Coordinates of C-alpha atoms in Angstrom, one line a residue:
Chain A
M1 CA 0.8 -51.1 3.2
A2 CA -2.3 -52.9 2.3
I3 CA -3.6 -50.3 -0.2
R4 CA -0.3 -50.3 -2.1
A5 CA -0.2 -54.0 -2.3
S6 CA -3.7 -54.2 -3.6
A7 CA -2.9 -51.6 -6.3
Q8 CA 0.0 -53.6 -7.4
T9 CA -2.0 -56.7 -7.6
L10 CA -4.6 -55.0 -9.7
G11 CA -2.0 -53.5 -11.9
S12 CA -0.1 -56.8 -12.5
R13 CA -3.3 -58.7 -12.8
G14 CA -4.5 -56.3 -15.5
E15 CA -1.1 -56.8 -17.4
D16 CA -1.6 -60.6 -17.2
I17 CA -5.1 -60.2 -18.7
A18 CA -3.7 -57.9 -21.4
V19 CA -0.9 -60.4 -22.2
R20 CA -3.4 -63.2 -22.6
F21 CA -5.7 -61.1 -24.7
L22 CA -2.9 -60.0 -27.1
T23 CA -1.5 -63.5 -27.5
S24 CA -5.1 -64.7 -28.3
R25 CA -5.2 -62.1 -31.1
G26 CA -1.9 -63.3 -32.6
Y27 CA 0.4 -60.8 -31.0
F28 CA 3.9 -62.1 -29.9
I29 CA 5.0 -60.8 -26.6
I30 CA 8.7 -59.6 -26.6
D31 CA 9.1 -57.9 -23.3
R32 CA 7.1 -57.1 -20.0
N33 CA 7.9 -54.3 -17.5
W34 CA 10.9 -53.0 -19.3
R35 CA 12.2 -50.4 -16.9
I36 CA 14.8 -47.5 -17.2
R37 CA 15.2 -44.4 -15.1
E38 CA 12.5 -42.5 -17.3
G39 CA 9.8 -44.9 -16.5
E40 CA 8.4 -48.3 -17.4
L41 CA 6.9 -49.9 -20.5
D42 CA 4.2 -52.3 -19.5
I43 CA 4.2 -54.6 -22.6
V44 CA 6.3 -54.7 -25.8
A45 CA 4.8 -57.0 -28.5
K46 CA 5.0 -57.7 -32.2
S47 CA 1.6 -57.6 -34.1
P48 CA 0.7 -60.2 -36.7
E49 CA 1.8 -57.6 -39.2
Q50 CA 5.3 -57.6 -37.8
V51 CA 5.0 -54.0 -36.2
F52 CA 6.5 -53.3 -32.8
I53 CA 3.7 -52.5 -30.3
F54 CA 4.2 -50.7 -27.1
I55 CA 1.3 -51.1 -24.7
E56 CA 0.3 -49.2 -21.7
V57 CA -2.1 -51.1 -19.6
K58 CA -4.6 -49.4 -17.1
A59 CA -6.7 -51.6 -14.9
R60 CA -9.5 -50.5 -12.7
S61 CA -12.0 -52.2 -10.3
S62 CA -14.7 -49.8 -11.1
A63 CA -15.5 -47.0 -13.6
A64 CA -16.8 -44.8 -10.8
F65 CA -13.7 -42.6 -11.1
G66 CA -13.8 -42.5 -14.9
D67 CA -12.8 -44.6 -17.7
P68 CA -9.4 -46.3 -17.0
L69 CA -8.0 -44.8 -20.2
E70 CA -8.8 -41.3 -19.0
A71 CA -5.8 -41.7 -16.6
I72 CA -3.5 -41.6 -19.5
S73 CA -2.8 -37.9 -20.0
K74 CA -1.2 -36.3 -23.1
E75 CA 2.1 -36.0 -21.2
K76 CA 2.0 -39.7 -20.1
A77 CA 1.4 -40.7 -23.7
L78 CA 4.5 -38.6 -24.8
R79 CA 6.5 -40.2 -22.1
I80 CA 5.5 -43.7 -23.4
Q81 CA 6.7 -42.6 -26.9
R82 CA 10.1 -41.6 -25.6
L83 CA 10.4 -44.9 -23.7
A84 CA 9.4 -46.7 -26.8
L85 CA 12.2 -45.0 -28.8
A86 CA 14.6 -45.8 -26.0
W87 CA 13.5 -49.4 -26.1
L88 CA 14.1 -49.4 -29.9
A89 CA 17.5 -47.8 -29.6
T90 CA 18.6 -50.1 -26.9
H91 CA 17.7 -53.1 -29.0
Q92 CA 19.3 -51.4 -32.1
L93 CA 15.9 -51.3 -33.9
L94 CA 15.5 -47.6 -34.5
G95 CA 13.8 -46.9 -37.8
A96 CA 11.5 -50.0 -37.3
E97 CA 7.8 -49.5 -37.7
Y98 CA 6.1 -49.1 -34.4
R99 CA 2.9 -48.2 -32.8
I100 CA 1.8 -47.2 -29.3
D101 CA -1.5 -48.7 -28.0
A102 CA -3.5 -48.6 -24.8
I103 CA -5.5 -51.2 -23.1
G104 CA -8.1 -50.3 -20.4
I105 CA -9.2 -53.2 -18.3
L106 CA -12.3 -53.2 -15.9
I107 CA -12.3 -55.9 -13.4
G108 CA -15.8 -56.2 -11.8
R109 CA -16.4 -57.3 -8.2
S110 CA -17.6 -60.6 -9.2
G111 CA -14.7 -61.1 -11.6
E112 CA -16.2 -60.1 -14.9
I113 CA -13.7 -58.5 -17.2
S114 CA -14.1 -55.9 -19.9
I115 CA -11.2 -55.1 -22.1
D116 CA -10.9 -51.9 -24.2
H117 CA -8.0 -52.0 -26.7
R118 CA -7.2 -48.7 -28.5
A119 CA -4.6 -49.0 -31.3
G120 CA -2.3 -46.2 -32.2
V121 CA -3.4 -43.7 -29.6
L122 CA -0.6 -41.2 -30.4
Chain B
M1 CA -21.3 -42.3 -38.0
S2 CA -19.2 -40.4 -35.6
L3 CA -19.6 -36.9 -37.1
A4 CA -22.3 -34.5 -36.3
R5 CA -23.3 -30.8 -36.9
T6 CA -25.4 -28.2 -35.2
Q7 CA -25.7 -24.6 -35.5
S8 CA -25.8 -21.7 -33.2
I9 CA -25.2 -17.9 -33.3
S10 CA -22.3 -15.8 -32.2
L11 CA -23.0 -12.2 -31.4
Q12 CA -20.7 -9.2 -32.4
G13 CA -22.4 -6.3 -30.9
L14 CA -26.0 -6.4 -32.2
R15 CA -24.8 -8.4 -35.2
G16 CA -25.2 -12.2 -35.1
E17 CA -23.2 -14.7 -37.2
L18 CA -24.3 -18.2 -37.8
V19 CA -21.9 -20.7 -36.4
D20 CA -21.4 -24.3 -37.3
I21 CA -20.6 -26.7 -34.5
E22 CA -19.0 -29.9 -35.9
V23 CA -18.2 -32.7 -33.5
D24 CA -16.1 -35.7 -34.4
V25 CA -15.8 -38.7 -31.9
A26 CA -12.8 -40.8 -33.0
H27 CA -10.9 -43.7 -31.5
G28 CA -8.0 -42.8 -29.4
L29 CA -7.3 -41.8 -25.8
P30 CA -10.1 -40.0 -24.2
S31 CA -9.6 -36.4 -24.8
Y32 CA -11.6 -33.3 -25.7
S33 CA -10.4 -30.5 -27.9
L34 CA -12.2 -27.3 -28.8
L35 CA -11.2 -25.4 -31.9
G36 CA -12.3 -22.0 -33.2
L37 CA -11.1 -19.2 -31.0
P38 CA -13.1 -19.9 -27.9
D39 CA -12.8 -17.6 -24.8
A40 CA -12.5 -18.7 -21.2
A41 CA -16.3 -19.3 -20.6
L42 CA -16.4 -21.4 -23.7
N43 CA -13.3 -23.4 -22.8
E44 CA -15.0 -24.3 -19.5
S45 CA -17.8 -25.8 -21.6
R46 CA -16.2 -29.2 -21.6
D47 CA -16.7 -29.9 -17.9
R48 CA -20.2 -28.4 -17.9
I49 CA -21.2 -30.5 -20.9
R50 CA -19.7 -33.6 -19.6
A51 CA -21.5 -33.3 -16.2
A52 CA -24.8 -32.4 -17.9
I53 CA -24.6 -35.4 -20.2
S54 CA -23.7 -37.8 -17.4
N55 CA -26.4 -36.4 -15.1
S56 CA -29.0 -36.7 -17.8
K57 CA -28.3 -40.5 -17.8
L58 CA -26.5 -40.5 -21.1
Q59 CA -23.1 -41.8 -22.2
W60 CA -20.1 -39.3 -22.4
P61 CA -17.9 -40.8 -25.1
N62 CA -14.7 -42.0 -23.6
K63 CA -13.1 -41.3 -26.9
K64 CA -11.2 -38.6 -28.7
V65 CA -13.7 -35.8 -29.1
T66 CA -12.9 -32.8 -31.5
V67 CA -15.3 -29.9 -31.4
S68 CA -14.8 -27.3 -34.1
L69 CA -16.7 -24.1 -34.2
S70 CA -16.6 -22.5 -37.6
P71 CA -16.0 -19.9 -39.2
A72 CA -12.7 -20.4 -37.4
W73 CA -11.6 -16.8 -37.5
L74 CA -14.6 -15.5 -35.7
P75 CA -13.9 -15.2 -32.0
K76 CA -16.6 -16.9 -30.0
S77 CA -17.4 -16.2 -26.5
G78 CA -19.9 -17.0 -23.7
S79 CA -21.7 -20.0 -22.6
S80 CA -24.5 -20.2 -25.2
F81 CA -22.8 -22.9 -27.1
D82 CA -23.2 -25.5 -24.4
L83 CA -26.4 -26.9 -25.7
P84 CA -25.5 -27.2 -29.4
I85 CA -22.1 -28.8 -28.5
A86 CA -23.9 -31.3 -26.1
I87 CA -26.5 -32.1 -28.8
A88 CA -23.8 -32.6 -31.3
I89 CA -21.9 -34.9 -29.2
L90 CA -24.9 -37.0 -28.6
L91 CA -25.8 -37.0 -32.3
A92 CA -22.3 -38.1 -33.2
Q93 CA -22.5 -41.0 -31.0
G94 CA -26.0 -41.9 -32.4
L95 CA -27.6 -41.4 -29.0
V96 CA -30.1 -39.0 -30.5
E97 CA -31.8 -39.5 -33.6
R98 CA -30.8 -37.1 -36.3
D99 CA -32.9 -34.9 -38.5
E100 CA -30.4 -32.8 -40.1
D101 CA -32.6 -31.3 -42.9
K102 CA -34.1 -29.0 -40.3
K103 CA -32.7 -25.5 -40.4
R104 CA -32.4 -25.0 -36.7
V105 CA -30.2 -23.1 -34.1
L106 CA -29.7 -24.0 -30.5
I107 CA -29.0 -21.5 -27.8
G108 CA -28.4 -22.3 -24.1
E109 CA -26.0 -22.7 -21.2
L110 CA -26.0 -26.1 -19.4
A111 CA -26.2 -26.5 -15.7
L112 CA -24.3 -29.5 -14.2
D113 CA -27.6 -31.3 -13.6
G114 CA -28.6 -31.1 -17.2
G115 CA -30.8 -28.0 -16.9
V116 CA -30.7 -25.3 -19.5
K117 CA -30.0 -21.8 -18.2
P118 CA -30.7 -18.5 -19.7
V119 CA -28.1 -16.5 -21.6
R120 CA -27.6 -12.8 -22.7
G121 CA -28.7 -11.5 -26.1
V122 CA -31.2 -14.2 -27.1
L123 CA -33.3 -11.7 -28.8
A124 CA -30.5 -10.4 -31.1
M125 CA -29.4 -14.0 -31.7
V126 CA -33.0 -15.0 -32.8
I127 CA -33.3 -12.0 -35.0
A128 CA -29.8 -13.0 -36.7
A129 CA -31.0 -16.6 -37.2
R130 CA -34.3 -15.5 -38.7
D131 CA -32.4 -13.2 -41.1
R132 CA -30.2 -16.0 -42.1
G133 CA -33.1 -18.3 -43.2
I134 CA -33.2 -20.5 -40.1
K135 CA -36.6 -21.9 -39.4
E136 CA -36.4 -22.9 -35.7
A137 CA -34.7 -21.8 -32.5
I138 CA -34.3 -23.9 -29.4
V139 CA -33.9 -21.5 -26.5
P140 CA -33.7 -21.7 -22.7
L141 CA -37.2 -21.5 -21.1
S142 CA -36.4 -18.3 -19.2
N143 CA -35.5 -16.6 -22.6
F144 CA -38.6 -17.7 -24.3
G145 CA -40.5 -14.5 -23.8
E146 CA -38.0 -12.3 -25.6
A147 CA -37.3 -14.9 -28.3
S148 CA -41.0 -15.2 -29.2
L149 CA -41.1 -11.5 -29.9
I150 CA -39.8 -12.5 -33.3
R151 CA -42.0 -13.6 -36.1
D152 CA -41.3 -16.0 -38.9
I153 CA -39.2 -18.4 -36.8
D154 CA -40.4 -21.2 -34.6
V155 CA -39.2 -20.8 -31.1
V156 CA -39.0 -23.9 -28.8
A157 CA -38.4 -23.5 -25.1
V158 CA -36.4 -26.2 -23.4
A159 CA -35.8 -26.5 -19.6
S160 CA -33.2 -29.2 -19.8
L161 CA -30.9 -31.2 -22.2
G162 CA -33.4 -34.0 -21.9
D163 CA -36.2 -31.7 -23.2
A164 CA -34.1 -30.7 -26.2
I165 CA -33.3 -34.3 -27.0
L166 CA -37.0 -35.2 -26.8
W167 CA -37.9 -32.4 -29.1
I168 CA -35.2 -33.2 -31.7
S169 CA -35.8 -36.9 -31.8
T170 CA -39.6 -37.3 -31.2
G171 CA -41.0 -33.8 -31.9
Q172 CA -42.5 -33.7 -28.4
K173 CA -42.4 -30.3 -26.6
I174 CA -42.5 -29.6 -22.9
E175 CA -45.4 -27.2 -21.9
Q176 CA -44.5 -23.9 -23.6
P177 CA -45.1 -20.7 -21.6
Q178 CA -48.2 -18.8 -22.4
L179 CA -47.3 -16.4 -25.1
S180 CA -48.2 -12.9 -24.2
I181 CA -46.2 -10.0 -25.1
V182 CA -45.9 -8.5 -21.7
M183 CA -45.8 -4.7 -21.9
E184 CA -43.5 -3.0 -19.6
E185 CA -45.1 -1.2 -16.9
Q186 CA -45.8 2.4 -17.6
S187 CA -43.8 4.7 -15.5
S188 CA -45.9 6.4 -12.7
C189 CA -44.1 9.8 -13.1
D190 CA -46.1 12.6 -14.7
M191 CA -45.0 16.2 -15.6
S192 CA -47.9 17.4 -13.5
D193 CA -45.9 16.3 -10.4
V194 CA -43.6 19.3 -11.1
R195 CA -45.0 22.6 -9.8
G196 CA -44.3 25.7 -11.8
Q197 CA -41.2 25.7 -13.9
D198 CA -43.3 26.6 -17.0
S199 CA -40.2 27.9 -19.0
A200 CA -38.3 24.6 -18.2
K201 CA -41.3 22.5 -19.2
F202 CA -41.6 24.6 -22.4
A203 CA -37.9 23.9 -23.2
L204 CA -38.3 20.3 -22.7
T205 CA -41.4 20.2 -24.9
V206 CA -39.4 21.9 -27.6
A207 CA -36.6 19.5 -27.1
A208 CA -38.9 16.5 -27.4
V209 CA -40.3 17.9 -30.6
G210 CA -37.1 18.4 -32.4
G211 CA -35.0 15.8 -30.6
H212 CA -32.7 18.6 -29.3
H213 CA -30.2 18.0 -26.5
I214 CA -30.6 20.1 -23.6
L215 CA -28.6 21.5 -20.7
M216 CA -30.4 22.5 -17.4
M217 CA -28.5 24.8 -15.0
G218 CA -29.8 25.6 -11.7
P219 CA -29.3 25.3 -8.0
P220 CA -29.9 22.0 -6.3
G221 CA -33.5 21.2 -5.3
T222 CA -35.1 23.2 -8.0
G223 CA -36.5 20.1 -9.8
K224 CA -33.9 19.4 -12.6
T225 CA -33.8 15.8 -11.9
M226 CA -37.6 15.4 -11.6
L227 CA -38.0 17.2 -14.9
A228 CA -35.5 15.0 -16.6
E229 CA -37.0 11.8 -15.2
R230 CA -40.4 12.8 -16.7
F231 CA -39.0 13.8 -20.0
T232 CA -39.5 10.2 -21.3
T233 CA -43.3 10.5 -20.7
I234 CA -43.6 13.3 -23.1
I235 CA -41.5 12.0 -26.0
P236 CA -43.3 9.6 -28.5
P237 CA -43.5 5.9 -27.4
L238 CA -41.3 3.3 -29.2
S239 CA -42.6 2.0 -32.6
D240 CA -42.7 -1.8 -32.7
D241 CA -39.3 -2.0 -34.7
A242 CA -37.7 0.4 -32.3
A243 CA -39.1 -1.6 -29.3
I244 CA -37.4 -4.8 -30.6
E245 CA -34.2 -3.0 -31.3
V246 CA -34.1 -1.4 -27.9
T247 CA -35.0 -4.7 -26.2
A248 CA -32.3 -6.5 -28.1
I249 CA -29.6 -4.1 -26.8
H250 CA -30.9 -4.5 -23.2
S251 CA -30.8 -8.2 -23.7
I252 CA -27.3 -8.3 -24.6
A253 CA -26.5 -6.1 -21.6
G254 CA -28.4 -8.8 -19.6
Y255 CA -31.0 -6.4 -18.3
V256 CA -34.1 -8.0 -19.8
S257 CA -35.9 -9.8 -17.0
Q258 CA -36.8 -13.4 -17.1
R259 CA -40.2 -13.1 -18.5
G260 CA -39.0 -11.1 -21.4
L261 CA -40.5 -7.8 -21.1
M262 CA -40.6 -5.8 -24.3
M263 CA -39.5 -2.3 -23.7
T264 CA -42.3 -0.1 -25.1
A265 CA -41.4 3.1 -23.2
P266 CA -38.3 4.9 -24.3
P267 CA -35.4 4.0 -22.0
F268 CA -34.2 6.6 -19.4
I269 CA -30.6 6.0 -18.5
A270 CA -29.0 8.0 -15.8
P271 CA -25.4 7.1 -15.2
H272 CA -23.8 8.6 -12.1
H273 CA -21.2 11.3 -12.7
S274 CA -18.5 8.9 -11.3
T275 CA -19.0 6.6 -14.2
T276 CA -16.3 5.5 -16.6
V277 CA -15.7 5.9 -20.3
V278 CA -16.3 2.1 -20.7
A279 CA -19.5 2.1 -18.9
M280 CA -20.5 5.2 -20.8
V281 CA -19.8 4.1 -24.5
G282 CA -19.6 0.3 -24.0
G283 CA -16.6 -2.1 -23.9
G284 CA -15.1 -4.8 -21.8
S285 CA -12.3 -7.1 -22.5
R286 CA -14.0 -10.4 -23.9
T287 CA -17.6 -10.0 -24.0
I288 CA -18.2 -6.6 -25.3
R289 CA -21.1 -5.0 -23.6
P290 CA -23.2 -1.9 -24.7
G291 CA -22.5 1.3 -22.5
A292 CA -25.0 3.7 -21.1
C293 CA -25.3 5.6 -24.3
S294 CA -26.5 2.6 -26.3
L295 CA -28.8 1.6 -23.6
A296 CA -30.3 5.0 -24.0
H297 CA -30.8 4.3 -27.7
R298 CA -34.1 5.8 -28.8
G299 CA -34.6 7.3 -25.4
V300 CA -32.9 9.6 -23.0
L301 CA -29.4 9.8 -21.4
F302 CA -29.4 11.9 -18.4
I303 CA -26.3 13.0 -16.6
D304 CA -26.7 14.8 -13.3
E305 CA -24.1 17.0 -12.0
A306 CA -22.5 16.9 -15.5
P307 CA -19.4 19.2 -14.6
E308 CA -18.4 16.6 -11.9
C309 CA -17.8 14.0 -14.4
A310 CA -14.1 13.0 -14.8
S311 CA -12.5 14.6 -17.9
G312 CA -13.0 12.6 -21.0
I313 CA -16.3 11.0 -19.9
L314 CA -18.5 13.6 -21.5
D315 CA -16.3 14.1 -24.4
S316 CA -16.6 10.3 -25.1
L317 CA -20.1 11.1 -26.0
R318 CA -19.1 13.3 -28.8
Q319 CA -18.8 10.4 -31.4
P320 CA -22.2 8.8 -30.5
L321 CA -23.9 12.3 -30.5
E322 CA -22.4 12.9 -34.0
S323 CA -23.0 9.7 -35.7
G324 CA -25.8 7.9 -33.6
I325 CA -23.6 4.9 -33.0
A326 CA -21.1 3.8 -30.5
S327 CA -18.1 1.9 -31.9
I328 CA -15.7 -0.1 -29.8
S329 CA -12.4 -1.1 -31.3
R330 CA -10.7 -4.3 -30.2
A331 CA -7.8 -6.3 -31.7
H332 CA -10.2 -8.6 -33.5
G333 CA -12.3 -5.9 -34.9
T334 CA -14.7 -3.1 -34.4
I335 CA -18.0 -3.6 -32.8
T336 CA -20.8 -1.1 -33.1
F337 CA -24.0 -0.6 -31.1
P338 CA -26.6 2.0 -32.1
A339 CA -26.7 5.1 -29.8
K340 CA -29.3 7.6 -30.9
F341 CA -30.5 9.4 -27.8
I342 CA -31.6 12.7 -26.5
L343 CA -29.0 14.0 -24.0
I344 CA -30.0 15.9 -20.9
L345 CA -27.3 17.4 -18.9
A346 CA -27.9 19.0 -15.5
A347 CA -25.4 21.1 -13.8
N348 CA -25.2 23.4 -10.8
P349 CA -24.5 27.0 -11.5
C350 CA -21.2 26.8 -9.4
P351 CA -19.4 24.3 -7.2
C352 CA -21.1 25.1 -4.0
G353 CA -24.5 25.1 -5.8
R354 CA -25.8 28.1 -4.1
F355 CA -25.6 30.6 -6.9
A356 CA -29.4 31.2 -7.1
G357 CA -31.3 34.4 -7.8
R358 CA -28.8 37.2 -7.1
G359 CA -26.2 34.7 -6.0
R360 CA -26.0 36.1 -2.4
A361 CA -25.5 32.7 -0.7
C362 CA -22.7 31.6 -3.1
E363 CA -19.3 31.3 -1.6
C364 CA -17.3 30.5 -4.9
S365 CA -15.0 32.8 -6.4
S366 CA -15.5 33.8 -10.0
L367 CA -12.5 31.7 -10.9
Q368 CA -13.8 28.7 -9.4
V369 CA -17.1 29.1 -11.2
R370 CA -15.3 29.6 -14.5
R371 CA -13.3 26.4 -14.0
Y372 CA -16.3 24.6 -13.0
M373 CA -18.1 25.5 -16.2
N374 CA -15.1 24.9 -18.4
R375 CA -15.4 21.2 -17.5
L376 CA -18.2 21.2 -20.0
S377 CA -16.1 21.3 -23.2
G378 CA -16.9 23.7 -26.1
P379 CA -17.3 20.8 -28.8
L380 CA -19.9 19.2 -26.5
L381 CA -21.8 22.3 -25.8
D382 CA -21.9 22.9 -29.5
R383 CA -24.1 19.9 -29.9
I384 CA -26.6 21.1 -27.3
D385 CA -29.2 23.2 -28.9
I386 CA -31.1 24.3 -25.8
Q387 CA -29.4 25.6 -22.7
I388 CA -31.7 26.9 -20.0
R389 CA -31.7 28.0 -16.3
V390 CA -33.8 26.3 -13.8
E391 CA -34.6 28.8 -11.1
P392 CA -36.2 27.9 -7.7
P393 CA -40.0 27.9 -8.1
T394 CA -41.6 30.9 -6.6
R395 CA -44.0 30.8 -3.8
A396 CA -46.9 31.6 -6.0
A397 CA -46.2 28.6 -8.2
M398 CA -45.7 26.2 -5.2
S399 CA -49.0 27.1 -3.7
D400 CA -50.9 27.3 -6.9
E401 CA -53.9 25.1 -6.8
N402 CA -54.4 24.9 -10.4
K403 CA -53.7 21.6 -12.1
E404 CA -50.4 21.4 -14.0
E405 CA -50.5 20.1 -17.5
S406 CA -50.2 16.3 -17.6
S407 CA -47.6 14.3 -19.6
K408 CA -50.5 12.9 -21.8
T409 CA -51.4 16.4 -22.9
I410 CA -47.9 17.5 -23.5
Q411 CA -47.1 14.3 -25.4
R412 CA -50.1 14.8 -27.7
K413 CA -48.8 18.2 -28.6
V414 CA -45.3 16.7 -29.3
L415 CA -46.7 14.0 -31.4
E416 CA -48.7 16.5 -33.5
A417 CA -45.7 18.7 -33.9
R418 CA -43.5 15.7 -34.9
E419 CA -46.2 14.8 -37.5
R420 CA -45.8 18.1 -39.1
A421 CA -42.0 17.9 -39.2
K422 CA -42.1 14.5 -40.7
A423 CA -44.5 15.6 -43.4
R424 CA -42.2 18.4 -44.3
F425 CA -39.0 16.1 -44.4
T426 CA -40.5 13.4 -46.7
Q427 CA -38.0 14.0 -49.4
F428 CA -35.0 14.2 -46.9
P429 CA -33.1 11.4 -45.1
F430 CA -33.8 12.9 -41.6
T431 CA -37.0 13.2 -39.5
L432 CA -36.1 15.6 -36.6
N433 CA -35.5 19.3 -36.6
S434 CA -32.3 18.8 -34.7
E435 CA -30.9 16.9 -37.8
I436 CA -31.5 19.6 -40.4
P437 CA -28.1 20.2 -42.1
S438 CA -26.7 23.7 -42.0
E439 CA -26.9 24.5 -45.7
L440 CA -30.6 23.5 -45.8
L441 CA -31.3 25.9 -43.0
R442 CA -30.1 28.8 -45.3
T443 CA -32.1 27.6 -48.3
E444 CA -34.9 25.1 -48.1
F445 CA -35.7 25.6 -44.3
R446 CA -35.2 29.2 -43.8
A447 CA -37.2 31.2 -41.3
E448 CA -39.3 34.1 -42.4
K449 CA -37.5 37.2 -43.9
S450 CA -37.9 39.3 -40.8
A451 CA -36.6 36.6 -38.6
M452 CA -33.5 35.9 -40.9
N453 CA -32.8 39.7 -41.0
H454 CA -32.9 39.7 -37.1
L455 CA -30.4 36.8 -37.0
H456 CA -28.0 38.3 -39.6
Q457 CA -28.0 41.5 -37.7
L458 CA -27.1 39.7 -34.6
L459 CA -24.3 37.9 -36.5
D460 CA -23.1 41.3 -37.7
E461 CA -23.0 42.6 -34.2
E462 CA -21.1 39.4 -33.2
A463 CA -23.9 38.7 -30.7
I464 CA -24.1 35.2 -31.9
T465 CA -21.7 32.9 -33.8
A466 CA -22.5 31.1 -37.0
R467 CA -23.0 28.0 -35.1
G468 CA -25.4 29.7 -32.7
F469 CA -27.3 31.2 -35.8
H470 CA -28.0 27.6 -37.1
K471 CA -28.8 26.2 -33.7
A472 CA -31.3 29.0 -33.1
L473 CA -32.9 28.2 -36.6
R474 CA -33.3 24.5 -35.7
T475 CA -34.9 25.3 -32.5
S476 CA -37.1 27.8 -33.9
W477 CA -38.5 25.2 -36.3
S478 CA -39.5 23.0 -33.4
I479 CA -41.2 26.0 -31.8
A480 CA -43.0 26.6 -35.1
D481 CA -44.1 23.0 -35.2
L482 CA -45.4 23.1 -31.7
K483 CA -47.4 26.3 -32.6
S484 CA -48.4 24.7 -35.9
L485 CA -46.9 27.6 -38.0
P486 CA -45.9 26.9 -41.6
R487 CA -42.4 28.6 -41.0
P488 CA -40.8 30.1 -38.0
G489 CA -41.1 34.0 -37.7
I490 CA -39.3 36.5 -35.6
E491 CA -41.2 35.6 -32.5
E492 CA -40.1 31.9 -32.7
V493 CA -36.5 32.9 -33.4
R494 CA -36.5 35.2 -30.4
M495 CA -37.8 32.3 -28.3
A496 CA -35.2 30.0 -29.7
L497 CA -32.4 32.5 -28.8
E498 CA -34.0 32.8 -25.4
L499 CA -33.5 29.0 -25.0
R500 CA -29.8 29.3 -25.2
Q501 CA -29.1 32.3 -23.0
S502 CA -28.3 30.3 -19.8
R503 CA -24.6 30.9 -20.0
S504 CA -24.1 34.6 -20.3

């Protein structure tokens, strides 16, 4: 289906943009699209301060339906936290300092990009 | 800075509390939380405010918005907080220039297009704000009339969120409505409309002088309702303070019209006999509204077909009749509304209503009649000083060409009589004859000796009860005032006894 394909393209394009953005800020990318039955973590990174960061990326092509970050409900944020703990447990890192971030990306029609990084949203 | 504060008023009955509205806009996922015991209408404010801000071409913060209404323990209800919350959100984002030194309250509900809609109870809110030292009130344009009745506070009318912002940041007002205290139209009824019924008119005049409650019994079609409707035209008009108080109660009930009429005539409230206790004394689950007896404050409460009322309705009036206030208890506290009124009850003499004259047409058994009358409970009737029969007008009265006495003339007599009573009661905490306590009736406010002897004799013969004794005395004082006598004599006492002979 065309619609689905384009949604996926937009999502993965957004994640690529987020990765570049984070790398340029001195973050080290550890994992991408880590998936278990509960769901998926978009990006796992380590901050310059050596803190594990779990990042949810939301990309939109327009703000007509609201800010991209509004799509992250309280329930979704809590699920990301559970996934983060699961990731830490899988890698035997439970107890390590971690943080949950969100990145909202708007990709305009002519290709202009705006990035909104919110740290520690939970 | 991402923190801002505005103020508004929360109403508990007629009392208003100052409420601080604090808004914090913080980083984090977009969310909106409202703290401080909001009710359903207030919880819906988020969507209204958001649409109003966006449609006013302003930025809604896609951040973590926390709104706190304090004092936190006070339950808050209604939509009047929309405007202060919206302004606080804009202030917190720095989209509106702040001038926080100003002691100001904001009142208003927001429409989705950014318009400001009228709310209930603005008059009482503005009074409360003024009493708490607030210097300025921003109110919806449609509520401007009632709000501007209050002196010593600047009232600014706004029609939209944009207007409010303009005023706060630049001091520019939209065109304010012309300030004219619109007097409520005088009722077109007049006592002279009623033919005959001289004794009933006299009883009503006495009731108007002393503030006595009255029961009128008589077959249908004799003019009971007409008489009751015209009773407000013979009692004194409301003083300025009373008019504001009465208008404030009606404003809370949502009955003040858009132009904000000031009620200058005493209210006449006539609930149907199928009414409920809540409608009578006030209530409601969240927003507590005044009932019929508070709407009749400083006026007249008229209940037609009183024995047809469901049990409990009439008795629910006992507390307001006793104390002059209606109090409504809820889990979060007791709310009171003033409820000082003159009660007029009308009743048919029997269930079929045809017991007139010698009662030939009546089909009711004596038991039926007794049951019917028993629905008016003893304790309630105890509080009714005057009980009269209204008989069908005679042919002579109906065809009489002479002009009946007009309301104006009767009202003048009532006013003069009340002046006399007031002068007599200067050292006492009451102003009406119906409020004289029993012990004072036996000491300070005795009737003449012969009259007292007559009453004591009736008491000995068990023709009247002790309560009837005191009631007759109170009524006789009103009759004496009407006749400008210094003290009621035997004649006045006899007339007073006459005025409670309906139920023999």
